[in-house]
Short mmCIF file of C-alpha atoms in Angstrom, two decimals:
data_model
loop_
_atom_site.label_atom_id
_atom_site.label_comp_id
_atom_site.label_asym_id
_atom_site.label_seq_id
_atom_site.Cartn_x
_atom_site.Cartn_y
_atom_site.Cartn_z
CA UNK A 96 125.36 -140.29 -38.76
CA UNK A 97 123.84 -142.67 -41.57
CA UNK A 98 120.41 -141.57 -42.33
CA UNK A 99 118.18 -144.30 -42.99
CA UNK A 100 115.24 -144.22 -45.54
CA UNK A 101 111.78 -145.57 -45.73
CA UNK A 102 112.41 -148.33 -48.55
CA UNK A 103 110.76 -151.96 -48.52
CA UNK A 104 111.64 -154.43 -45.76
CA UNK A 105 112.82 -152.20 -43.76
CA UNK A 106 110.84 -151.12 -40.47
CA UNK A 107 109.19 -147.76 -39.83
CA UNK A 108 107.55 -146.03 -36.75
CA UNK A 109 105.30 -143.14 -37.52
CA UNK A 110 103.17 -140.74 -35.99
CA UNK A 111 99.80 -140.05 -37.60
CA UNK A 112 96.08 -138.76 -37.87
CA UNK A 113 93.43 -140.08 -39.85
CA UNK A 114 90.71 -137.67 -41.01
CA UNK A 115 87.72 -137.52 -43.16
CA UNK A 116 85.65 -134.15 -43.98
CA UNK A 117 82.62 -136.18 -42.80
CA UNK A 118 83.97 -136.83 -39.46
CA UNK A 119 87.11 -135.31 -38.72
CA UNK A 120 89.56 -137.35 -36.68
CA UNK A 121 88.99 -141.01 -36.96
CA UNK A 122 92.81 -141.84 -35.60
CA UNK A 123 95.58 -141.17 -34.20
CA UNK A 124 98.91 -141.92 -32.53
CA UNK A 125 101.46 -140.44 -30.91
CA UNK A 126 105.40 -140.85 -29.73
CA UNK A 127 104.40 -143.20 -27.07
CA UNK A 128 101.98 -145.52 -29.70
CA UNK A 129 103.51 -144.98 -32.90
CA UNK A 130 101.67 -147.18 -35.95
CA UNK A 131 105.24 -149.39 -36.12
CA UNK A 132 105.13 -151.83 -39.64
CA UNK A 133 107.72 -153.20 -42.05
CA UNK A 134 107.57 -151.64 -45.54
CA UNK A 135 106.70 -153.15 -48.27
CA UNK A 136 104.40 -155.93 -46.67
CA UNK A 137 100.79 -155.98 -46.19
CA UNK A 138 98.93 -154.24 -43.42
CA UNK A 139 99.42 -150.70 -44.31
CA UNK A 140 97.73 -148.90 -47.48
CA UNK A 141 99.85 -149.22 -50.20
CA UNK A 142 99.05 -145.52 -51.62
CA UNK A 143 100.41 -144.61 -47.75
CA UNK A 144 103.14 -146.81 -48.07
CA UNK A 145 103.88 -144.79 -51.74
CA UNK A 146 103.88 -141.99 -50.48
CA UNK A 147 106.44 -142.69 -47.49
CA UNK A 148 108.90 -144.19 -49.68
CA UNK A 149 112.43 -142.17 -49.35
CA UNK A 150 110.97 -140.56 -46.62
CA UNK A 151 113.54 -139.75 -43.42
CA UNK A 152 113.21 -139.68 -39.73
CA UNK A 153 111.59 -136.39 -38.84
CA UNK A 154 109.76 -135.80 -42.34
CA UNK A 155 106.70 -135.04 -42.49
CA UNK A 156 103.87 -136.51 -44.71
CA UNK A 157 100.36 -135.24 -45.51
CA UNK A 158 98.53 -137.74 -48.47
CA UNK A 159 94.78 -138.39 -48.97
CA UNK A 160 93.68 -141.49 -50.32
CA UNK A 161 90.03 -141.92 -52.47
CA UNK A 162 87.70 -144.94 -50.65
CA UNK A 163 88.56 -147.05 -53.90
CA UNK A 164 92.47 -147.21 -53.02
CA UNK A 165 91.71 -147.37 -49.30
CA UNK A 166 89.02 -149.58 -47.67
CA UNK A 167 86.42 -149.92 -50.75
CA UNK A 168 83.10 -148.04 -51.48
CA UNK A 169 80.67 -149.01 -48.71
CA UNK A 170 78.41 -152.14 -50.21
CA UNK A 171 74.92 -152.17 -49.62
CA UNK A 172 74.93 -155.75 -49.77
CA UNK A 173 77.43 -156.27 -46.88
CA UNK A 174 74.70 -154.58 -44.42
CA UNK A 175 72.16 -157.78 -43.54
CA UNK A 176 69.53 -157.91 -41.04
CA UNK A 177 68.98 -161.23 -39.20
CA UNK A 178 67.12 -162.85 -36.74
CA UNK A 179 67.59 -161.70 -33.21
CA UNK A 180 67.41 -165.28 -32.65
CA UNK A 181 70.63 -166.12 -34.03
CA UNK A 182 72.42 -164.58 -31.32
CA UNK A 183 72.45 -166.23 -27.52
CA UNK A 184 69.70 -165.04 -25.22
CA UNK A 185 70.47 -162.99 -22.48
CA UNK A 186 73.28 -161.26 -24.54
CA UNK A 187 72.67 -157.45 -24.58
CA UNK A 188 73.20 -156.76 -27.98
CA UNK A 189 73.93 -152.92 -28.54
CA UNK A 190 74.35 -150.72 -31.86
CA UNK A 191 78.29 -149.90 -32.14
CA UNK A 192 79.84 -153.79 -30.92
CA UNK A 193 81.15 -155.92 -33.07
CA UNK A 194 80.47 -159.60 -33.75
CA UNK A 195 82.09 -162.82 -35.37
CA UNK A 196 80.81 -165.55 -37.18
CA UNK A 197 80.92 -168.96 -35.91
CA UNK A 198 81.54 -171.91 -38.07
CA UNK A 199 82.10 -171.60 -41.69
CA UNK A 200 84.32 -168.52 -42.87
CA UNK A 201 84.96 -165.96 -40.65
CA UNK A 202 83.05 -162.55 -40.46
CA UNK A 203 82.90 -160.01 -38.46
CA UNK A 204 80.71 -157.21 -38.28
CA UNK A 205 78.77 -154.31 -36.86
CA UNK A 206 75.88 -154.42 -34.98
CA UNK A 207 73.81 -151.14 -36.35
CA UNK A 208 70.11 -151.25 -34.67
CA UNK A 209 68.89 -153.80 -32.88
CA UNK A 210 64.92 -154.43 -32.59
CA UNK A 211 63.09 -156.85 -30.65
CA UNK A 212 63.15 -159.83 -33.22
CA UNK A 213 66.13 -158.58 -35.59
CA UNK A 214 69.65 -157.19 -35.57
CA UNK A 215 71.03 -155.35 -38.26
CA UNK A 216 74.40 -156.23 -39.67
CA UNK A 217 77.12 -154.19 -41.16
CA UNK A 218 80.18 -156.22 -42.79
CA UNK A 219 81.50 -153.31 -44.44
CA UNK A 220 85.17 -152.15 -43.08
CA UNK A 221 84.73 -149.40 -40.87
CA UNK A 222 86.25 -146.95 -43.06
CA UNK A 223 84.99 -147.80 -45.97
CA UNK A 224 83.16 -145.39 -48.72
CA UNK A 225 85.34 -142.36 -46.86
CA UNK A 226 88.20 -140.12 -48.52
CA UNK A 227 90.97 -140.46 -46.19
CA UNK A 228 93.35 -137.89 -45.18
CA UNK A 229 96.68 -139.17 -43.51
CA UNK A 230 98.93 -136.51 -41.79
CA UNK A 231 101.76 -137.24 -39.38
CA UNK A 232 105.89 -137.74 -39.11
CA UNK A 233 108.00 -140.40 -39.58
CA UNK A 234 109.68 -140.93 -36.15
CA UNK A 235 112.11 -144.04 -36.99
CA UNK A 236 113.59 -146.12 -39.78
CA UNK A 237 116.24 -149.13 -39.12
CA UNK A 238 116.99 -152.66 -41.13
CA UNK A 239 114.02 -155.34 -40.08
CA UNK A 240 115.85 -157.97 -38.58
CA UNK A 241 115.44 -161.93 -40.00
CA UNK A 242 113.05 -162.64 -37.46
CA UNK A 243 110.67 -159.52 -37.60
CA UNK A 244 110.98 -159.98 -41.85
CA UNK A 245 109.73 -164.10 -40.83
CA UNK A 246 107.03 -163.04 -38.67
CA UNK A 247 105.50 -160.86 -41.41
CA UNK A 248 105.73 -164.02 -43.83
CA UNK A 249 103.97 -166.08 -41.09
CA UNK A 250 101.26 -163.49 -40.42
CA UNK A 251 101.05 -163.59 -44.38
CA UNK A 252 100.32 -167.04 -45.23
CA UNK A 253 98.37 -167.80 -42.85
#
């Protein structure tokens, strides 16, 4: 049997958690949603990514990452509060749902509190400002194939 490693361009199915002291679980998978990427390309920490190369089906993995290496500190700045007004009336805006921009760049962010005349805004990744603690298994490795390696380059540029 040829065992396959977790090296760049090649595609990798793991199980995981995602924890914080804060919070405890923030995520997780398991055999029938594994996180499934191609190594090497963007979309998955790279300090994760690190950490998993060499790695083998079945091995295990258990890496924390600092906010700076992961999602950012949380910015002040990124949290805005706006006029309720700015939003279309009759939409029941509630704290926790997220929103998009329209026209311009894109943004999207949090809805935090919502008042009578304003809504507060939080741009800020979701995980951002938090230690993260990543535990969980690599399930499978194989070759990417010339399509799945194009798709990432699509996704990529554009």
């Amino acid at each position: 049997m040829k065992f396959v490693k977790v090296a760049d361009g090649r595609v990798v199915l793991l199980e995981y958690e995602v924890s914080d002291q804060a919070h405890g679980l923030l995520d997780s998978s398991g055999e029938d949603a594994p996180l499934v990427y191609i190594h090497g390309t963007p979309g998955v920490l790279p300090l994760l990514q690190s950490a998993l190369d060499g790695k083998s089906i079945g091995d295990v993995f258990d890496v924390t990452i600092a906010p700076q290496d992961a999602y950012g500190e949380h910015n002040p700045a990124a949290v805005q509060e706006v006029s309720r007004s700015q939003f279309p009336e009759g939409v029941d805006l509630q704290p926790g749902m997220q929103v998009s921009s329209s026209g311009g760049p894109q943004l999207t962010a949090v809805i935090t509190q919502v008042t009578e005349d304003k809504v507060t805004l939080d741009a800020n990744h979701p995980l951002a400002g938090r230690t993260l603690r990543f535990q969980g298994k690599v399930i499978e490795v194989r070759e990417a194939s010339e399509e799945e390696l194009a798709a990432v380059g699509r996704s990529a540029a554009g």
